GROMACS .gro file of C-alpha atoms in nm:
model
  236
    1ALA     CA    1  -0.097  -8.887  11.313
    2PRO     CA    2  -0.332  -8.700  11.533
    3PRO     CA    3  -0.556  -8.428  11.360
    4PRO     CA    4  -0.438  -8.064  11.374
    5PRO     CA    5  -0.588  -7.849  11.638
    6ARG     CA    6  -0.906  -7.654  11.534
    7ASN     CA    7  -0.754  -7.319  11.625
    8SER     CA    8  -0.470  -7.375  11.378
    9SER     CA    9  -0.719  -7.462  11.096
   10ALA     CA   10  -0.928  -7.155  11.163
   11ALA     CA   11  -0.618  -6.938  11.152
   12MET     CA   12  -0.525  -7.080  10.811
   13ASP     CA   13  -0.874  -7.022  10.677
   14SER     CA   14  -0.857  -6.664  10.797
   15LYS     CA   15  -0.521  -6.607  10.625
   16GLU     CA   16  -0.643  -6.762  10.301
   17ALA     CA   17  -0.953  -6.547  10.314
   18GLN     CA   18  -0.741  -6.242  10.382
   19ALA     CA   19  -0.512  -6.333  10.095
   20GLN     CA   20  -0.808  -6.378   9.862
   21ILE     CA   21  -0.950  -6.047   9.971
   22SER     CA   22  -0.615  -5.875   9.916
   23GLN     CA   23  -0.592  -6.044   9.577
   24MET     CA   24  -0.942  -5.928   9.486
   25ILE     CA   25  -0.862  -5.574   9.606
   26SER     CA   26  -0.544  -5.572   9.398
   27PHE     CA   27  -0.738  -5.698   9.094
   28ILE     CA   28  -1.009  -5.436   9.142
   29GLU     CA   29  -0.750  -5.163   9.189
   30SER     CA   30  -0.566  -5.281   8.876
   31GLU     CA   31  -0.892  -5.288   8.679
   32ALA     CA   32  -0.980  -4.945   8.811
   33ARG     CA   33  -0.638  -4.807   8.715
   34ASP     CA   34  -0.664  -4.963   8.370
   35LYS     CA   35  -1.013  -4.823   8.328
   36ALA     CA   36  -0.901  -4.483   8.453
   37ASN     CA   37  -0.604  -4.490   8.217
   38GLU     CA   38  -0.834  -4.593   7.933
   39ILE     CA   39  -1.077  -4.313   8.015
   40GLN     CA   40  -0.791  -4.064   8.044
   41LYS     CA   41  -0.640  -4.179   7.717
   42LYS     CA   42  -0.974  -4.160   7.543
   43GLY     CA   43  -1.036  -3.818   7.693
   44GLU     CA   44  -0.696  -3.699   7.576
   45GLU     CA   45  -0.766  -3.836   7.228
   46GLU     CA   46  -1.106  -3.667   7.219
   47PHE     CA   47  -0.949  -3.349   7.351
   48SER     CA   48  -0.679  -3.367   7.084
   49ILE     CA   49  -0.941  -3.428   6.815
   50GLU     CA   50  -1.155  -3.138   6.939
   51VAL     CA   51  -0.854  -2.907   6.954
   52HIS     CA   52  -0.758  -3.010   6.599
   53ARG     CA   53  -1.117  -2.951   6.484
   54LEU     CA   54  -1.127  -2.607   6.646
   55ILE     CA   55  -0.788  -2.514   6.499
   56THR     CA   56  -0.898  -2.636   6.154
   57GLU     CA   57  -1.223  -2.437   6.179
   58GLN     CA   58  -1.038  -2.123   6.283
   59LYS     CA   59  -0.784  -2.171   6.005
   60GLU     CA   60  -1.069  -2.210   5.753
   61LYS     CA   61  -1.242  -1.900   5.889
   62ILE     CA   62  -0.917  -1.706   5.867
   63ARG     CA   63  -0.857  -1.835   5.513
   64GLN     CA   64  -1.210  -1.746   5.403
   65GLY     CA   65  -1.180  -1.406   5.566
   66TYR     CA   66  -0.848  -1.349   5.391
   67GLU     CA   67  -0.990  -1.459   5.054
   68LYS     CA   68  -1.292  -1.232   5.106
   69LYS     CA   69  -1.063  -0.943   5.192
   70VAL     CA   70  -0.846  -1.015   4.887
   71LYS     CA   71  -1.156  -1.023   4.665
   72GLN     CA   72  -1.275  -0.694   4.815
   73ILE     CA   73  -0.935  -0.536   4.753
   74ASP     CA   74  -0.929  -0.676   4.396
   75THR     CA   75  -1.280  -0.541   4.335
   76GLN     CA   76  -1.192  -0.200   4.480
   77TYR     CA   77  -0.875  -0.192   4.271
   78ALA     CA   78  -1.067  -0.287   3.954
   79ILE     CA   79  -1.328  -0.018   4.024
   80ALA     CA   80  -1.062   0.243   4.097
   81LYS     CA   81  -0.867   0.144   3.784
   82SER     CA   82  -1.182   0.158   3.570
   83MET     CA   83  -1.274   0.499   3.713
   84ALA     CA   84  -0.923   0.628   3.652
   85ILE     CA   85  -0.926   0.501   3.293
   86ASN     CA   86  -1.269   0.652   3.231
   87LYS     CA   87  -1.162   0.980   3.388
   88GLN     CA   88  -0.850   0.987   3.172
   89ARG     CA   89  -1.055   0.902   2.864
   90LEU     CA   90  -1.309   1.176   2.941
   91GLU     CA   91  -1.031   1.427   3.003
   92LYS     CA   92  -0.870   1.328   2.673
   93ILE     CA   93  -1.203   1.363   2.490
   94LYS     CA   94  -1.262   1.699   2.655
   95ALA     CA   95  -0.912   1.816   2.562
   96ARG     CA   96  -0.962   1.699   2.203
   97GLN     CA   97  -1.295   1.879   2.179
   98GLU     CA   98  -1.144   2.197   2.318
   99VAL     CA   99  -0.859   2.181   2.067
  100MET     CA  100  -1.099   2.105   1.781
  101HIS     CA  101  -1.322   2.398   1.884
  102LYS     CA  102  -1.018   2.624   1.905
  103ILE     CA  103  -0.899   2.516   1.559
  104GLU     CA  104  -1.249   2.571   1.419
  105GLY     CA  105  -1.264   2.911   1.588
  106ASP     CA  106  -0.928   3.011   1.444
  107VAL     CA  107  -1.031   2.897   1.096
  108ARG     CA  108  -1.365   3.077   1.123
  109GLY     CA  109  -1.176   3.396   1.204
  110ARG     CA  110  -0.958   3.358   0.897
  111LEU     CA  111  -1.252   3.275   0.669
  112LYS     CA  112  -1.448   3.590   0.750
  113SER     CA  113  -1.270   3.782   0.474
  114GLU     CA  114  -1.338   3.506   0.218
  115SER     CA  115  -1.702   3.615   0.188
  116GLN     CA  116  -1.580   3.922  -0.003
  117GLN     CA  117  -1.349   3.733  -0.241
  118THR     CA  118  -1.514   3.724  -0.584
  119THR     CA  119  -1.316   3.423  -0.708
  120PHE     CA  120  -1.409   3.224  -0.399
  121ILE     CA  121  -1.780   3.315  -0.425
  122THR     CA  122  -1.783   3.242  -0.799
  123ASN     CA  123  -1.635   2.896  -0.740
  124LEU     CA  124  -1.898   2.823  -0.472
  125ILE     CA  125  -2.177   2.915  -0.714
  126VAL     CA  126  -2.029   2.708  -0.999
  127GLN     CA  127  -1.986   2.408  -0.774
  128GLY     CA  128  -2.352   2.430  -0.671
  129LEU     CA  129  -2.465   2.466  -1.033
  130LEU     CA  130  -2.274   2.152  -1.136
  131MET     CA  131  -2.456   1.962  -0.861
  132LEU     CA  132  -2.800   2.092  -0.958
  133LEU     CA  133  -2.772   2.100  -1.342
  134GLU     CA  134  -3.085   2.318  -1.359
  135ASP     CA  135  -3.177   2.588  -1.611
  136GLN     CA  136  -3.296   2.837  -1.350
  137VAL     CA  137  -3.132   2.869  -1.010
  138VAL     CA  138  -3.185   3.116  -0.726
  139VAL     CA  139  -2.886   3.224  -0.518
  140LYS     CA  140  -2.928   3.327  -0.155
  141CYS     CA  141  -2.658   3.519   0.035
  142ARG     CA  142  -2.617   3.755   0.328
  143GLN     CA  143  -2.753   4.104   0.285
  144ALA     CA  144  -2.401   4.242   0.333
  145ASP     CA  145  -2.277   4.028   0.040
  146VAL     CA  146  -2.546   4.115  -0.216
  147ALA     CA  147  -2.324   4.344  -0.424
  148VAL     CA  148  -2.033   4.097  -0.433
  149VAL     CA  149  -2.256   3.797  -0.516
  150GLN     CA  150  -2.450   3.992  -0.779
  151GLY     CA  151  -2.121   4.077  -0.947
  152CYS     CA  152  -2.019   3.710  -0.950
  153LEU     CA  153  -2.331   3.576  -1.126
  154PRO     CA  154  -2.223   3.644  -1.489
  155ALA     CA  155  -1.882   3.486  -1.435
  156ALA     CA  156  -2.038   3.185  -1.261
  157GLN     CA  157  -2.286   3.130  -1.549
  158ALA     CA  158  -2.006   3.151  -1.804
  159GLU     CA  159  -1.777   2.916  -1.612
  160TYR     CA  160  -2.061   2.666  -1.566
  161SER     CA  161  -2.134   2.656  -1.941
  162LYS     CA  162  -1.763   2.625  -2.017
  163LEU     CA  163  -1.717   2.326  -1.783
  164ILE     CA  164  -2.028   2.147  -1.916
  165LYS     CA  165  -1.904   2.198  -2.274
  166ALA     CA  166  -1.556   2.069  -2.186
  167GLU     CA  167  -1.683   1.760  -2.006
  168THR     CA  168  -1.981   1.660  -2.221
  169GLY     CA  169  -1.958   1.860  -2.544
  170ALA     CA  170  -2.311   1.988  -2.483
  171ALA     CA  171  -2.405   2.354  -2.485
  172LYS     CA  172  -2.587   2.423  -2.162
  173THR     CA  173  -2.670   2.752  -1.996
  174THR     CA  174  -2.835   2.851  -1.672
  175SER     CA  175  -3.012   3.161  -1.550
  176LEU     CA  176  -2.913   3.292  -1.206
  177SER     CA  177  -3.107   3.532  -0.987
  178LEU     CA  178  -3.068   3.658  -0.631
  179ASP     CA  179  -3.311   3.552  -0.361
  180SER     CA  180  -3.509   3.831  -0.195
  181GLU     CA  181  -3.450   3.661   0.139
  182TYR     CA  182  -3.109   3.665   0.303
  183LEU     CA  183  -2.886   3.437   0.502
  184PRO     CA  184  -2.820   3.530   0.867
  185PRO     CA  185  -2.564   3.806   0.927
  186ALA     CA  186  -2.203   3.758   1.033
  187PRO     CA  187  -2.145   3.632   1.388
  188VAL     CA  188  -2.090   3.892   1.658
  189ALA     CA  189  -1.890   3.813   1.973
  190GLY     CA  190  -2.114   3.783   2.278
  191LYS     CA  191  -2.432   3.782   2.071
  192ASP     CA  192  -2.647   3.470   2.036
  193GLY     CA  193  -2.873   3.376   1.747
  194PRO     CA  194  -2.830   3.252   1.388
  195SER     CA  195  -2.520   3.367   1.206
  196CYS     CA  196  -2.335   3.300   0.882
  197LEU     CA  197  -1.974   3.355   0.778
  198GLY     CA  198  -2.076   3.402   0.416
  199GLY     CA  199  -2.105   3.193   0.105
  200VAL     CA  200  -2.423   3.100  -0.081
  201VAL     CA  201  -2.719   2.865  -0.084
  202LEU     CA  202  -2.849   2.765  -0.427
  203HIS     CA  203  -3.203   2.636  -0.478
  204CYS     CA  204  -3.439   2.558  -0.763
  205GLN     CA  205  -3.787   2.425  -0.833
  206SER     CA  206  -3.945   2.660  -0.579
  207GLY     CA  207  -3.699   2.564  -0.310
  208LYS     CA  208  -3.760   2.189  -0.334
  209ILE     CA  209  -3.394   2.126  -0.418
  210SER     CA  210  -3.112   2.320  -0.256
  211ILE     CA  211  -2.736   2.314  -0.217
  212ASP     CA  212  -2.587   2.469   0.096
  213ASN     CA  213  -2.249   2.612  -0.002
  214THR     CA  214  -2.209   2.852   0.288
  215ILE     CA  215  -1.870   2.886   0.451
  216ASP     CA  216  -2.016   2.751   0.776
  217THR     CA  217  -2.141   2.428   0.616
  218ARG     CA  218  -1.821   2.373   0.421
  219LEU     CA  219  -1.614   2.436   0.735
  220ARG     CA  220  -1.816   2.182   0.933
  221LEU     CA  221  -1.775   1.931   0.651
  222VAL     CA  222  -1.400   1.986   0.631
  223MET     CA  223  -1.359   1.969   1.009
  224GLU     CA  224  -1.555   1.644   1.022
  225GLN     CA  225  -1.347   1.491   0.744
  226ALA     CA  226  -1.022   1.615   0.896
  227LYS     CA  227  -1.096   1.501   1.253
  228PRO     CA  228  -0.911   1.166   1.228
  229ALA     CA  229  -0.600   1.333   1.083
  230ILE     CA  230  -0.607   1.617   1.338
  231ARG     CA  231  -0.654   1.372   1.627
  232GLY     CA  232  -0.370   1.160   1.496
  233LEU     CA  233  -0.140   1.463   1.489
  234LEU     CA  234  -0.242   1.618   1.821
  235PHE     CA  235  -0.329   1.306   2.022
  236PRO     CA  236  -0.113   1.016   1.903
   0.00000   0.00000   0.00000
């Protein structure tokens, strides 16, 4: 058979080349699309990860802020509660002290007349003598009570000897004398300075040993001993 014409062969080569080019273009476009899709997918993944990270960070910040706020509120509440408890405790202490002072004031008012009761004064002297057990004792009193106390000395000496005899069987006497110095005078409303409700102070051996049996001292002692019972009754 005769060879094909040259023009026909050139046309086929041109078509094949065109087909190859089209195929290469399609391949490149496909690769480009795949690469673009890959880049887009990766970008979306990175975007999603970044968004999740930002959301997580904000959530953590919000949580920490909330916990900090809760701690602040708890601290403020604890401080306020402590202050309220302390305030209530101080008010209760103040109220107790006021009541105790009032009770003591009322009792002091009632005891003023006791300084003139001979039996009461005699008992105070005898009690002091039994604590001292001395042969010579000096008795100090208020200047206003000198006459009453002086009149009580014989009875106090006799009662002292009687009690010693009854308890020990021994015969023991004591000599009592009044001090030339006096206890402070009775308290006066609105006037400051030392005062005394009455009673006596006994001392011996040139004042080295003494027994304070004044009404004031005995009242303070009784009030101190009675505080728990009074608080229990008034402030259960």
